Amino acid sequence: MSSFPPFSKSPSVNMSLAKGVYNLLFRRTSTFAVTIMVGAVFFERMFDQGGDAIFEQLNRGKLWKHIKHQYETEEE
């Protein structure tokens, strides 16, 4: 039985990927800081949109945008 993780056939593939990511994003302080900032903005956007989607799903039929057609009258 092998001790490698099930997602990889060899440890060198994982190490070369990790080394490439390290050299590209984390080696210099400036690129590390930019990576953290971009990651924070991306995470904030995804978290906000996910929260809004969950809120709307839980409150379907109770929010104004879902029921306003019942109260609007067509005026010419």
Short mmCIF file of N, CA and C in Angstrom, two decimals:
data_model
loop_
_atom_site.label_atom_id
_atom_site.label_comp_id
_atom_site.label_asym_id
_atom_site.label_seq_id
_atom_site.Cartn_x
_atom_site.Cartn_y
_atom_site.Cartn_z
N MET A 1 0.84 -1.19 0.00
CA MET A 1 0.00 0.00 0.00
C MET A 1 0.88 1.24 0.00
N SER A 2 0.52 2.20 -0.78
CA SER A 2 1.30 3.42 -0.90
C SER A 2 0.86 4.45 0.13
N SER A 3 1.78 5.32 0.51
CA SER A 3 1.45 6.36 1.49
C SER A 3 1.11 7.69 0.81
N PHE A 4 1.03 7.69 -0.54
CA PHE A 4 0.69 8.91 -1.26
C PHE A 4 -0.79 9.24 -1.09
N PRO A 5 -1.14 10.53 -1.14
CA PRO A 5 -2.57 10.88 -1.08
C PRO A 5 -3.28 10.34 -2.31
N PRO A 6 -4.57 10.08 -2.23
CA PRO A 6 -5.30 9.47 -3.34
C PRO A 6 -5.43 10.37 -4.56
N PHE A 7 -5.21 11.68 -4.44
CA PHE A 7 -5.39 12.59 -5.57
C PHE A 7 -4.13 12.74 -6.41
N SER A 8 -3.04 12.13 -6.02
CA SER A 8 -1.80 12.28 -6.76
C SER A 8 -1.14 10.93 -6.95
N LYS A 9 -0.49 10.78 -8.09
CA LYS A 9 0.21 9.53 -8.35
C LYS A 9 1.65 9.58 -7.86
N SER A 10 2.18 10.78 -7.69
CA SER A 10 3.54 10.89 -7.18
C SER A 10 3.67 12.16 -6.36
N PRO A 11 4.53 12.14 -5.37
CA PRO A 11 4.70 13.35 -4.55
C PRO A 11 5.38 14.49 -5.30
N SER A 12 6.12 14.18 -6.36
CA SER A 12 6.83 15.23 -7.09
C SER A 12 5.86 16.18 -7.81
N VAL A 13 4.69 15.68 -8.21
CA VAL A 13 3.71 16.54 -8.86
C VAL A 13 3.19 17.56 -7.86
N ASN A 14 2.87 17.12 -6.65
CA ASN A 14 2.38 18.03 -5.63
C ASN A 14 3.46 19.03 -5.23
N MET A 15 4.68 18.58 -5.11
CA MET A 15 5.76 19.47 -4.70
C MET A 15 6.07 20.49 -5.79
N SER A 16 6.04 20.08 -7.05
CA SER A 16 6.33 21.04 -8.12
C SER A 16 5.21 22.08 -8.22
N LEU A 17 3.96 21.67 -7.99
CA LEU A 17 2.86 22.62 -8.00
C LEU A 17 2.99 23.60 -6.83
N ALA A 18 3.27 23.08 -5.65
CA ALA A 18 3.44 23.93 -4.48
C ALA A 18 4.63 24.88 -4.65
N LYS A 19 5.70 24.36 -5.22
CA LYS A 19 6.88 25.20 -5.44
C LYS A 19 6.59 26.29 -6.46
N GLY A 20 5.83 25.97 -7.50
CA GLY A 20 5.47 26.96 -8.49
C GLY A 20 4.58 28.06 -7.91
N VAL A 21 3.60 27.67 -7.11
CA VAL A 21 2.73 28.65 -6.46
C VAL A 21 3.54 29.51 -5.51
N TYR A 22 4.42 28.89 -4.75
CA TYR A 22 5.28 29.66 -3.83
C TYR A 22 6.12 30.67 -4.59
N ASN A 23 6.79 30.23 -5.64
CA ASN A 23 7.66 31.13 -6.41
C ASN A 23 6.87 32.23 -7.10
N LEU A 24 5.64 31.94 -7.52
CA LEU A 24 4.85 32.92 -8.23
C LEU A 24 4.20 33.94 -7.29
N LEU A 25 3.66 33.48 -6.16
CA LEU A 25 2.82 34.35 -5.33
C LEU A 25 3.39 34.73 -3.97
N PHE A 26 4.18 33.88 -3.36
CA PHE A 26 4.54 34.09 -1.96
C PHE A 26 6.02 34.39 -1.70
N ARG A 27 6.82 34.35 -2.70
CA ARG A 27 8.25 34.51 -2.47
C ARG A 27 8.63 35.94 -2.08
N ARG A 28 8.08 36.91 -2.79
CA ARG A 28 8.38 38.31 -2.47
C ARG A 28 7.27 38.90 -1.63
N THR A 29 7.63 39.83 -0.77
CA THR A 29 6.65 40.45 0.12
C THR A 29 5.59 41.20 -0.66
N SER A 30 5.96 41.87 -1.73
CA SER A 30 5.00 42.66 -2.49
C SER A 30 3.95 41.76 -3.14
N THR A 31 4.37 40.66 -3.76
CA THR A 31 3.39 39.77 -4.39
C THR A 31 2.56 39.05 -3.33
N PHE A 32 3.16 38.76 -2.18
CA PHE A 32 2.41 38.15 -1.09
C PHE A 32 1.30 39.09 -0.62
N ALA A 33 1.63 40.36 -0.44
CA ALA A 33 0.65 41.34 0.01
C ALA A 33 -0.47 41.50 -1.02
N VAL A 34 -0.12 41.58 -2.29
CA VAL A 34 -1.14 41.70 -3.35
C VAL A 34 -2.02 40.44 -3.38
N THR A 35 -1.42 39.28 -3.22
CA THR A 35 -2.18 38.03 -3.19
C THR A 35 -3.18 38.03 -2.04
N ILE A 36 -2.76 38.47 -0.88
CA ILE A 36 -3.65 38.54 0.27
C ILE A 36 -4.79 39.52 0.02
N MET A 37 -4.48 40.69 -0.54
CA MET A 37 -5.53 41.69 -0.80
C MET A 37 -6.53 41.19 -1.83
N VAL A 38 -6.05 40.62 -2.92
CA VAL A 38 -6.96 40.10 -3.96
C VAL A 38 -7.78 38.94 -3.39
N GLY A 39 -7.16 38.08 -2.62
CA GLY A 39 -7.89 36.99 -1.99
C GLY A 39 -8.95 37.47 -1.04
N ALA A 40 -8.66 38.51 -0.28
CA ALA A 40 -9.64 39.06 0.66
C ALA A 40 -10.82 39.67 -0.08
N VAL A 41 -10.57 40.41 -1.16
CA VAL A 41 -11.66 41.00 -1.94
C VAL A 41 -12.51 39.91 -2.58
N PHE A 42 -11.86 38.90 -3.15
CA PHE A 42 -12.58 37.79 -3.77
C PHE A 42 -13.42 37.05 -2.74
N PHE A 43 -12.84 36.76 -1.57
CA PHE A 43 -13.56 36.06 -0.52
C PHE A 43 -14.74 36.88 -0.03
N GLU A 44 -14.55 38.19 0.13
CA GLU A 44 -15.63 39.06 0.60
C GLU A 44 -16.79 39.05 -0.39
N ARG A 45 -16.50 39.13 -1.67
CA ARG A 45 -17.55 39.13 -2.69
C ARG A 45 -18.31 37.82 -2.70
N MET A 46 -17.60 36.70 -2.65
CA MET A 46 -18.25 35.39 -2.66
C MET A 46 -19.06 35.17 -1.39
N PHE A 47 -18.53 35.58 -0.25
CA PHE A 47 -19.24 35.43 1.02
C PHE A 47 -20.51 36.27 1.03
N ASP A 48 -20.43 37.50 0.52
CA ASP A 48 -21.58 38.40 0.47
C ASP A 48 -22.65 37.86 -0.47
N GLN A 49 -22.26 37.42 -1.65
CA GLN A 49 -23.24 36.88 -2.59
C GLN A 49 -23.85 35.59 -2.08
N GLY A 50 -23.05 34.76 -1.43
CA GLY A 50 -23.57 33.52 -0.85
C GLY A 50 -24.56 33.80 0.27
N GLY A 51 -24.25 34.76 1.12
CA GLY A 51 -25.16 35.13 2.19
C GLY A 51 -26.47 35.69 1.67
N ASP A 52 -26.38 36.54 0.64
CA ASP A 52 -27.59 37.09 0.03
C ASP A 52 -28.44 35.99 -0.60
N ALA A 53 -27.81 35.04 -1.26
CA ALA A 53 -28.55 33.95 -1.89
C ALA A 53 -29.25 33.09 -0.84
N ILE A 54 -28.57 32.79 0.25
CA ILE A 54 -29.19 32.01 1.32
C ILE A 54 -30.35 32.79 1.94
N PHE A 55 -30.17 34.08 2.20
CA PHE A 55 -31.22 34.91 2.78
C PHE A 55 -32.45 34.95 1.88
N GLU A 56 -32.23 35.14 0.58
CA GLU A 56 -33.36 35.20 -0.34
C GLU A 56 -34.05 33.84 -0.45
N GLN A 57 -33.31 32.77 -0.41
CA GLN A 57 -33.91 31.44 -0.48
C GLN A 57 -34.76 31.16 0.76
N LEU A 58 -34.27 31.54 1.92
CA LEU A 58 -35.02 31.31 3.16
C LEU A 58 -36.25 32.21 3.26
N ASN A 59 -36.21 33.38 2.61
CA ASN A 59 -37.31 34.33 2.70
C ASN A 59 -38.08 34.49 1.39
N ARG A 60 -38.06 33.47 0.56
CA ARG A 60 -38.77 33.52 -0.71
C ARG A 60 -40.27 33.71 -0.45
N GLY A 61 -40.84 34.66 -1.16
CA GLY A 61 -42.26 34.96 -1.00
C GLY A 61 -42.55 35.99 0.08
N LYS A 62 -41.55 36.41 0.82
CA LYS A 62 -41.74 37.39 1.89
C LYS A 62 -41.09 38.73 1.57
N LEU A 63 -40.19 38.74 0.63
CA LEU A 63 -39.48 39.98 0.29
C LEU A 63 -40.29 40.80 -0.71
N TRP A 64 -40.09 42.12 -0.68
CA TRP A 64 -40.86 43.02 -1.52
C TRP A 64 -40.72 42.69 -2.99
N LYS A 65 -39.52 42.36 -3.43
CA LYS A 65 -39.33 42.08 -4.86
C LYS A 65 -40.07 40.82 -5.30
N HIS A 66 -40.44 39.96 -4.36
CA HIS A 66 -41.20 38.76 -4.70
C HIS A 66 -42.71 38.99 -4.69
N ILE A 67 -43.18 39.99 -3.94
CA ILE A 67 -44.63 40.19 -3.81
C ILE A 67 -45.12 41.52 -4.36
N LYS A 68 -44.25 42.36 -4.89
CA LYS A 68 -44.68 43.69 -5.31
C LYS A 68 -45.68 43.64 -6.46
N HIS A 69 -45.66 42.59 -7.27
CA HIS A 69 -46.62 42.50 -8.37
C HIS A 69 -48.06 42.38 -7.86
N GLN A 70 -48.24 41.95 -6.63
CA GLN A 70 -49.58 41.83 -6.05
C GLN A 70 -50.15 43.20 -5.69
N TYR A 71 -49.30 44.17 -5.45
CA TYR A 71 -49.73 45.48 -4.97
C TYR A 71 -49.62 46.59 -6.00
N GLU A 72 -48.98 46.32 -7.12
CA GLU A 72 -48.82 47.34 -8.14
C GLU A 72 -50.04 47.35 -9.05
N THR A 73 -50.43 48.54 -9.46
CA THR A 73 -51.51 48.67 -10.45
C THR A 73 -50.91 49.31 -11.69
N GLU A 74 -51.41 48.88 -12.82
CA GLU A 74 -50.90 49.43 -14.09
C GLU A 74 -51.56 50.78 -14.34
N GLU A 75 -50.73 51.78 -14.49
CA GLU A 75 -51.21 53.13 -14.79
C GLU A 75 -50.68 53.53 -16.15
N GLU A 76 -51.53 54.22 -16.91
CA GLU A 76 -51.10 54.63 -18.25
C GLU A 76 -50.70 56.07 -18.29
#
